[in-house]
PDB file of C-alpha atoms in Angstrom:
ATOM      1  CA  UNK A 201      61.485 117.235  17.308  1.00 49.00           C
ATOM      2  CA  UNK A 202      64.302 116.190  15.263  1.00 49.00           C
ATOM      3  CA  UNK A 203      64.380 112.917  17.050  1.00 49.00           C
ATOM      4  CA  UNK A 204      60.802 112.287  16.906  1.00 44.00           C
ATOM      5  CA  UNK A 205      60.692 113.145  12.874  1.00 41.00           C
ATOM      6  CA  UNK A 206      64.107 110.372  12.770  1.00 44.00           C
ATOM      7  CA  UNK A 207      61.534 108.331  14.931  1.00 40.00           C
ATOM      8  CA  UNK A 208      58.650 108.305  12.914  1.00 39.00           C
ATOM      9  CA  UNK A 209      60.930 108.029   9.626  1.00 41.00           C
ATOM     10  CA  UNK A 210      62.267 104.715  11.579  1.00 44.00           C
ATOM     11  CA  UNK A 211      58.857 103.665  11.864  1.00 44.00           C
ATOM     12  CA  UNK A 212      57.550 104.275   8.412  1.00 43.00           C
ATOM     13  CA  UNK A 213      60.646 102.378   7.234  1.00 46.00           C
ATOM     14  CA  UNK A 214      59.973  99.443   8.927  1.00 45.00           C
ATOM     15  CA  UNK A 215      56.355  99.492   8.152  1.00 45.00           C
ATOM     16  CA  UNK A 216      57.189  99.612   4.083  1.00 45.00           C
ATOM     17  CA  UNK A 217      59.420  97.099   4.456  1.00 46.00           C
ATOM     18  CA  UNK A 218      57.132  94.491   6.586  1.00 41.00           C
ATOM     19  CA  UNK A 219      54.406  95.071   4.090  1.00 43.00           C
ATOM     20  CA  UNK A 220      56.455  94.447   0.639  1.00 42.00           C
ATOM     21  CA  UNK A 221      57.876  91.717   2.635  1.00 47.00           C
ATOM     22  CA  UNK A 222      54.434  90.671   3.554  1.00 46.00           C
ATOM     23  CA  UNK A 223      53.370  91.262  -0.353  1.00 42.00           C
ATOM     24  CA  UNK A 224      56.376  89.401  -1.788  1.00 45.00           C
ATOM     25  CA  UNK A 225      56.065  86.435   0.143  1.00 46.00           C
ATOM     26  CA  UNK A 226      52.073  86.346  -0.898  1.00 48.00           C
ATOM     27  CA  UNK A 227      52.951  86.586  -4.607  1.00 47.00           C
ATOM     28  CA  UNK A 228      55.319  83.404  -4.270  1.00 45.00           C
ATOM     29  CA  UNK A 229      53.431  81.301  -2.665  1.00 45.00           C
ATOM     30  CA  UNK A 230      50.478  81.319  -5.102  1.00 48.00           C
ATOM     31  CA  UNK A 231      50.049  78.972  -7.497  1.00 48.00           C
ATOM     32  CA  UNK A 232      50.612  79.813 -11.022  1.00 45.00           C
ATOM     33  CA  UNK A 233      50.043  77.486 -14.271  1.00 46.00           C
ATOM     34  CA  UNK A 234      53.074  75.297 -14.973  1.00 44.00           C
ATOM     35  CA  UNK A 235      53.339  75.080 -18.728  1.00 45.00           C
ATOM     36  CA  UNK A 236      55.707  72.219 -18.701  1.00 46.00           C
ATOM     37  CA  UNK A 237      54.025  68.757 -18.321  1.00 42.00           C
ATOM     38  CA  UNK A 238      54.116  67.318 -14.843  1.00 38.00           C
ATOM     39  CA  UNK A 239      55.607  63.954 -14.156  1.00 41.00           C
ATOM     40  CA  UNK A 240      53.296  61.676 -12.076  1.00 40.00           C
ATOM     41  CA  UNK A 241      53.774  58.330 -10.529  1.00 43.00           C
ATOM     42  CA  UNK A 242      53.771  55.575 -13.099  1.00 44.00           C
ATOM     43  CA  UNK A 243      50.860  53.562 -13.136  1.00 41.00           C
ATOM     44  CA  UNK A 244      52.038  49.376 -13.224  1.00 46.00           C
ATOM     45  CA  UNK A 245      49.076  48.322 -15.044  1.00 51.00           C
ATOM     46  CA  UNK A 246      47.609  49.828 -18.366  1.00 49.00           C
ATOM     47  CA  UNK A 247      44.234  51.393 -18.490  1.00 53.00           C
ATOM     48  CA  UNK A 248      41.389  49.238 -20.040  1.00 54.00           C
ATOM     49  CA  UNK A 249      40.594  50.515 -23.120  1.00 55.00           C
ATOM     50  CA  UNK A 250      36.729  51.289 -23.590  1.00 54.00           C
ATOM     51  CA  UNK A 251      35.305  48.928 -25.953  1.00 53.00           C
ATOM     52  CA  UNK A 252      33.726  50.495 -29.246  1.00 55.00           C
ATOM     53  CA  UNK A 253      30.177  49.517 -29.655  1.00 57.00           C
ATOM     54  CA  UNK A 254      29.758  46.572 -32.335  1.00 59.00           C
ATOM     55  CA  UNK A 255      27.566  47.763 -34.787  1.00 64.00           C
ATOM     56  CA  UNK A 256      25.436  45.215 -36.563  1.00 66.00           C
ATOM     57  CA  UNK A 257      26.034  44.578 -40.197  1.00 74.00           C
ATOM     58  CA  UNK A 258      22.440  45.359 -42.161  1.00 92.00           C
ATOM     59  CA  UNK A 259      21.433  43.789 -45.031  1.00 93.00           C
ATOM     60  CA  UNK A 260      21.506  47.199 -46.810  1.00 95.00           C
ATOM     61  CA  UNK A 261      25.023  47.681 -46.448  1.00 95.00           C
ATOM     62  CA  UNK A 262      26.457  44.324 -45.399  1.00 96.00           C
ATOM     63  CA  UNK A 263      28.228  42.701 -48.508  1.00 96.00           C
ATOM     64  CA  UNK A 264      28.298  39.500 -50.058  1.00 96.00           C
ATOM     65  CA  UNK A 265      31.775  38.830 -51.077  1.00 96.00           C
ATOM     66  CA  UNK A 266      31.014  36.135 -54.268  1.00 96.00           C
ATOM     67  CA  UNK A 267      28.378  38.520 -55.633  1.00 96.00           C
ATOM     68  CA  UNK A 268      29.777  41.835 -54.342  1.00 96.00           C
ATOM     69  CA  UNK A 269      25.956  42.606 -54.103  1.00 98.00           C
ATOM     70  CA  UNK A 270      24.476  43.538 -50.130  1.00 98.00           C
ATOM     71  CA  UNK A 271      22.680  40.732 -48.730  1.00 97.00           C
ATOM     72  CA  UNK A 272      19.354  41.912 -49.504  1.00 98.00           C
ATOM     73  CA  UNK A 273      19.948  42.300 -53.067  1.00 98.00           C
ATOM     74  CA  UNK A 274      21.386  38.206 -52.587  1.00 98.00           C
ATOM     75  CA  UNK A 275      18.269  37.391 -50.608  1.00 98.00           C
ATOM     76  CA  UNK A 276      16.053  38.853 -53.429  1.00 98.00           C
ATOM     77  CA  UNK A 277      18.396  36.376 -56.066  1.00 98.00           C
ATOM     78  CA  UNK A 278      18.036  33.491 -53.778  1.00 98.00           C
ATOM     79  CA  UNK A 279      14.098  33.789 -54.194  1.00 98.00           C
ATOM     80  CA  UNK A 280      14.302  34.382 -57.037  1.00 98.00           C
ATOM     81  CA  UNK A 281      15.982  30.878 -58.142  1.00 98.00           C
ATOM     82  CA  UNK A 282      14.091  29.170 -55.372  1.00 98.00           C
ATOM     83  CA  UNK A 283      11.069  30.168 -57.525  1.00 98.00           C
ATOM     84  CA  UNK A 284      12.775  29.236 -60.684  1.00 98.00           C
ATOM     85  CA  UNK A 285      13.602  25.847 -59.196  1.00 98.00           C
ATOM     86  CA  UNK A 286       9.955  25.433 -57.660  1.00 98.00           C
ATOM     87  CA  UNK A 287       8.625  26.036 -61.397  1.00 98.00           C
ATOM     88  CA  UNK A 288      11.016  23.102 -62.661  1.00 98.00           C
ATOM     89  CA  UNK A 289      13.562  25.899 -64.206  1.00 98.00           C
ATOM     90  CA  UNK A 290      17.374  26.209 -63.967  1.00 98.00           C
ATOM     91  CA  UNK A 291      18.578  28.688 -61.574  1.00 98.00           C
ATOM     92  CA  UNK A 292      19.977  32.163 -62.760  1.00 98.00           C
ATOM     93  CA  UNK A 293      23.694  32.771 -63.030  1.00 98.00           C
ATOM     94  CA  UNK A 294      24.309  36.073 -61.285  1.00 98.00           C
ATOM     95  CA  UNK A 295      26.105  38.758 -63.745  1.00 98.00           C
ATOM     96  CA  UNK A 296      27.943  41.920 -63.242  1.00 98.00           C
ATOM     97  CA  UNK A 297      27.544  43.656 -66.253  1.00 98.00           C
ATOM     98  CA  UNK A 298      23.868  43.559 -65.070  1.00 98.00           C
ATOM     99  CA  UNK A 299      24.751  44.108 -62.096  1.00 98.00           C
ATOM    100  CA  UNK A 300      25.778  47.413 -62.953  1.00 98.00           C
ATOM    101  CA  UNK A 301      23.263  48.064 -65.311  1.00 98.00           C
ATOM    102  CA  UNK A 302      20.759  47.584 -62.419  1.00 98.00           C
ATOM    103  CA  UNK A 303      22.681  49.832 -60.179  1.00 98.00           C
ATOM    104  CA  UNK A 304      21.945  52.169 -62.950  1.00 98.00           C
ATOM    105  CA  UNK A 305      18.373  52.137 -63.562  1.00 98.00           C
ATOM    106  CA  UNK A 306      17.274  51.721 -60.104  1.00 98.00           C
ATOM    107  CA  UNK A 307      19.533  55.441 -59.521  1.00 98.00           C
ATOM    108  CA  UNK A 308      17.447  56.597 -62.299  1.00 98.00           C
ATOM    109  CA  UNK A 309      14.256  55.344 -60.887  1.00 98.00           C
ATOM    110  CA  UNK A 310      14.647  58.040 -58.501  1.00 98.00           C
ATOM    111  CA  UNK A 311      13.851  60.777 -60.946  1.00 97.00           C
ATOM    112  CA  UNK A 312      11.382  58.419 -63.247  1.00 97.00           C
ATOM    113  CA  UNK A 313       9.523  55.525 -62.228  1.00 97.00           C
ATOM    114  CA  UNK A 314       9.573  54.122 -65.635  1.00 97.00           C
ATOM    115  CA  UNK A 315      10.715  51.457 -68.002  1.00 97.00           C
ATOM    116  CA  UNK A 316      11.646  54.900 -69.829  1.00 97.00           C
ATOM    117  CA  UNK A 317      15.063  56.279 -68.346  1.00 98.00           C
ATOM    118  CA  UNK A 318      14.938  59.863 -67.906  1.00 98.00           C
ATOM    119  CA  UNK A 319      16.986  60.664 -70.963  1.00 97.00           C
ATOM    120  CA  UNK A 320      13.999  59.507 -72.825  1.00 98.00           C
ATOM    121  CA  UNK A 321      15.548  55.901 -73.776  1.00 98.00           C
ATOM    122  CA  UNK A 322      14.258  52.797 -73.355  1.00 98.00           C
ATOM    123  CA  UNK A 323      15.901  50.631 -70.223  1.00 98.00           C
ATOM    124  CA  UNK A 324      17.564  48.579 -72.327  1.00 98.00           C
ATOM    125  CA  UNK A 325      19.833  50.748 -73.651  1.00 98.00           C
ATOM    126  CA  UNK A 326      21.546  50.851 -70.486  1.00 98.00           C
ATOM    127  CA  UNK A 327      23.702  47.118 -71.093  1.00 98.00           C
ATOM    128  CA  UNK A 328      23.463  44.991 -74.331  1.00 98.00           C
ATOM    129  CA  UNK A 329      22.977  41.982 -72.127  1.00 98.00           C
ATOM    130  CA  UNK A 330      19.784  43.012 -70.351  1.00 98.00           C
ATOM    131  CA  UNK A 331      16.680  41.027 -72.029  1.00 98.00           C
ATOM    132  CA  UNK A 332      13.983  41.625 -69.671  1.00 98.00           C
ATOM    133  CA  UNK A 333      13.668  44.898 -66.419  1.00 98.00           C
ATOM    134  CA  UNK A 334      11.350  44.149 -63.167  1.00 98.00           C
ATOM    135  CA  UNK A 335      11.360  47.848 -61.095  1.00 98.00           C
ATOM    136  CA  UNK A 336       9.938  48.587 -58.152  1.00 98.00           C
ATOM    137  CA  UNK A 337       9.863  51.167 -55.467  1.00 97.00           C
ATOM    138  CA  UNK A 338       8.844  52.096 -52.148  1.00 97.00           C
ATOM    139  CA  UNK A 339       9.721  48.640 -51.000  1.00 98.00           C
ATOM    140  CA  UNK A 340      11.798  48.185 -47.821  1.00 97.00           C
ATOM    141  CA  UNK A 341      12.631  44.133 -47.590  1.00 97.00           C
ATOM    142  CA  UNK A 342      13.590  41.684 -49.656  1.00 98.00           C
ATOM    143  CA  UNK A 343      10.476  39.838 -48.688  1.00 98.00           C
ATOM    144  CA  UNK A 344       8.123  42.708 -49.821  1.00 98.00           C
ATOM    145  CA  UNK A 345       9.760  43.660 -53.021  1.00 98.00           C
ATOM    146  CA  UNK A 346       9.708  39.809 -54.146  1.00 98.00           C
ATOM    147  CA  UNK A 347       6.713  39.101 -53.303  1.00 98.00           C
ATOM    148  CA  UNK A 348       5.258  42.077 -55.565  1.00 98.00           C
ATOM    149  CA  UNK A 349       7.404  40.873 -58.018  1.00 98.00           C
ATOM    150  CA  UNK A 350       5.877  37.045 -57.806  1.00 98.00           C
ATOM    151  CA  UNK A 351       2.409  38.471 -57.478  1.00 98.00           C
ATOM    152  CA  UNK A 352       2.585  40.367 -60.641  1.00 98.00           C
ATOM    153  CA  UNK A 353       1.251  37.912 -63.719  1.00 97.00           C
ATOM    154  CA  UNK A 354       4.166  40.501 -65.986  1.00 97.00           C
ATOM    155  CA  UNK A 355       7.041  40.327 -63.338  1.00 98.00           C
ATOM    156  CA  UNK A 356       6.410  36.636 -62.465  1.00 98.00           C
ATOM    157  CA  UNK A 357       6.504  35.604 -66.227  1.00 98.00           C
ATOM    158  CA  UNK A 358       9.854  37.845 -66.651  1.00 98.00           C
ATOM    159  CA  UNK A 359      11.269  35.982 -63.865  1.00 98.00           C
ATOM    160  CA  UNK A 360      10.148  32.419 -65.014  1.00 98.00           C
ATOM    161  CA  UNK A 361      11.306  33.120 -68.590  1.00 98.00           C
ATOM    162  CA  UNK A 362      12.575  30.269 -70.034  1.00 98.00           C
ATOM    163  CA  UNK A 363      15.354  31.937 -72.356  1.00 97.00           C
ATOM    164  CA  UNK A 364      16.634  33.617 -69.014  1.00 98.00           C
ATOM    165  CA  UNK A 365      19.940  32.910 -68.522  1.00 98.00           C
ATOM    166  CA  UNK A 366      21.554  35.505 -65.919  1.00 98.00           C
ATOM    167  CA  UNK A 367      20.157  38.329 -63.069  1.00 98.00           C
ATOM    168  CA  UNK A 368      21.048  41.168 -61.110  1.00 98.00           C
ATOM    169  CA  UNK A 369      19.220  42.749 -58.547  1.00 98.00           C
ATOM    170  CA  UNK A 370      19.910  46.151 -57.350  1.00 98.00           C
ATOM    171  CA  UNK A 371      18.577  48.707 -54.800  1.00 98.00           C
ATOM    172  CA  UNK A 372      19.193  51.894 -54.581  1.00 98.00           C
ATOM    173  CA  UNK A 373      18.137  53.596 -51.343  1.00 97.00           C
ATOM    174  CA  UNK A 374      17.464  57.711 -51.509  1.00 96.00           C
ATOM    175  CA  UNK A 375      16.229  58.861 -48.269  1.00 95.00           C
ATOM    176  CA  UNK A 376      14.756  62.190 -49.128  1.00 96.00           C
ATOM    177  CA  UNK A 377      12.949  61.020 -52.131  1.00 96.00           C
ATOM    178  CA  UNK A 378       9.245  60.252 -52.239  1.00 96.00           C
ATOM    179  CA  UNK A 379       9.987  56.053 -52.273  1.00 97.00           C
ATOM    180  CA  UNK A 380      12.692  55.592 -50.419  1.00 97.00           C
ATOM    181  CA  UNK A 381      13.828  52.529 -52.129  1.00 97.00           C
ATOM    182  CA  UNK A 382      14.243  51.497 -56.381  1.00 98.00           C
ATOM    183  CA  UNK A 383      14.665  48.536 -57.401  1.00 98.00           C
ATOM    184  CA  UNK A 384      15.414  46.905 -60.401  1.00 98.00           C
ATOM    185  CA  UNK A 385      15.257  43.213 -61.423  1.00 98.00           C
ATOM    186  CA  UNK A 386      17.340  42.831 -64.501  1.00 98.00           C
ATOM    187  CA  UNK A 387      17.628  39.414 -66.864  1.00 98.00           C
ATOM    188  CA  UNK A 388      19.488  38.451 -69.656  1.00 98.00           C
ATOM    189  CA  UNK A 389      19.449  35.852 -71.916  1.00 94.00           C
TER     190      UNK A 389
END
């Protein structure tokens, strides 16, 4: 009995001993995670880079350098002469003062749509060199606001004024307002 009990111990030793050899050499030949970076083969030519879409300029944002206006406040100026010069009148000088008093008022115009500004003053308090204020609103192209403008007996004869001397033209565009888009049409002497 003694010899089977050395047996069997024999036996049972072996047995252990295959299996955690059998277990260890599982465990090593899984794959863990390598937290270092891999190197790979280098590549001998570079990756084309994807090419960003070209976006297209727009005439709301787009800016014309001599005026530092967007082109379709120029394009509303450029009418604007072209009708001046059709009626036999010297073109407009372009001026930043009223420039930036027709950024302004057409900002305002989002709150009134009014000659009045909404601190209760009159529009030309807003420069000392602004003579004469075309607004408008709701108007999305150069085209449509100057047309209004021209088609109006009080906005044509503010833009045919014969003591005109200078122009802005601004636009202000407020997406979640009722219009949309304020303009103003400002002259000085």
């Amino acid at each position: 009995m003694r010899r089977t009990v050395s047996l069997l111990l024999i036996i049972i030793s072996i047995s252990i001993g295959v299996i955690i050899s059998s277990f260890a050499s599982q465990k090593s030949t899984k794959q863990t995670p390598s937290k270092k970076p891999v190197a790979t083969t280098p590549s001998t030519t570079k990756p084309t880079p994807t090419p960003s879409p070209t976006q297209t300029p727009s005439p709301y944002t787009e800016i014309v350098p001599e005026y530092n206006c967007t082109v379709i406040e120029h394009e509303v100026f450029t009418k604007i002469n072209k009708a001046r010069t059709d009626a036999g009148l010297p073109t407009l000088e372009w001026s930043n003062e009223l420039y930036r008093a027709a950024k302004i008022r057409s900002n305002e115009l989002v709150t009134k749509q009014s000659h009045t500004r909404p601190d209760g003053s009159s529009c030309f308090t807003v420069s000392d060199e602004l003579a004469r204020e075309n607004i408008a609103y709701g108007y999305s192209t150069s085209d449509a606001v100057y047309d209004a403008w021209i088609n109006s007996s009080g906005h044509k004869e503010n833009i045919l004024a014969k003591d005109a001397k200078t122009v802005a033209i601004a636009l202000y565009i407020e997406n979640s307002s009722k219009y949309t888009y304020y303009w103003t049409n400002a002259l000085g002497r």
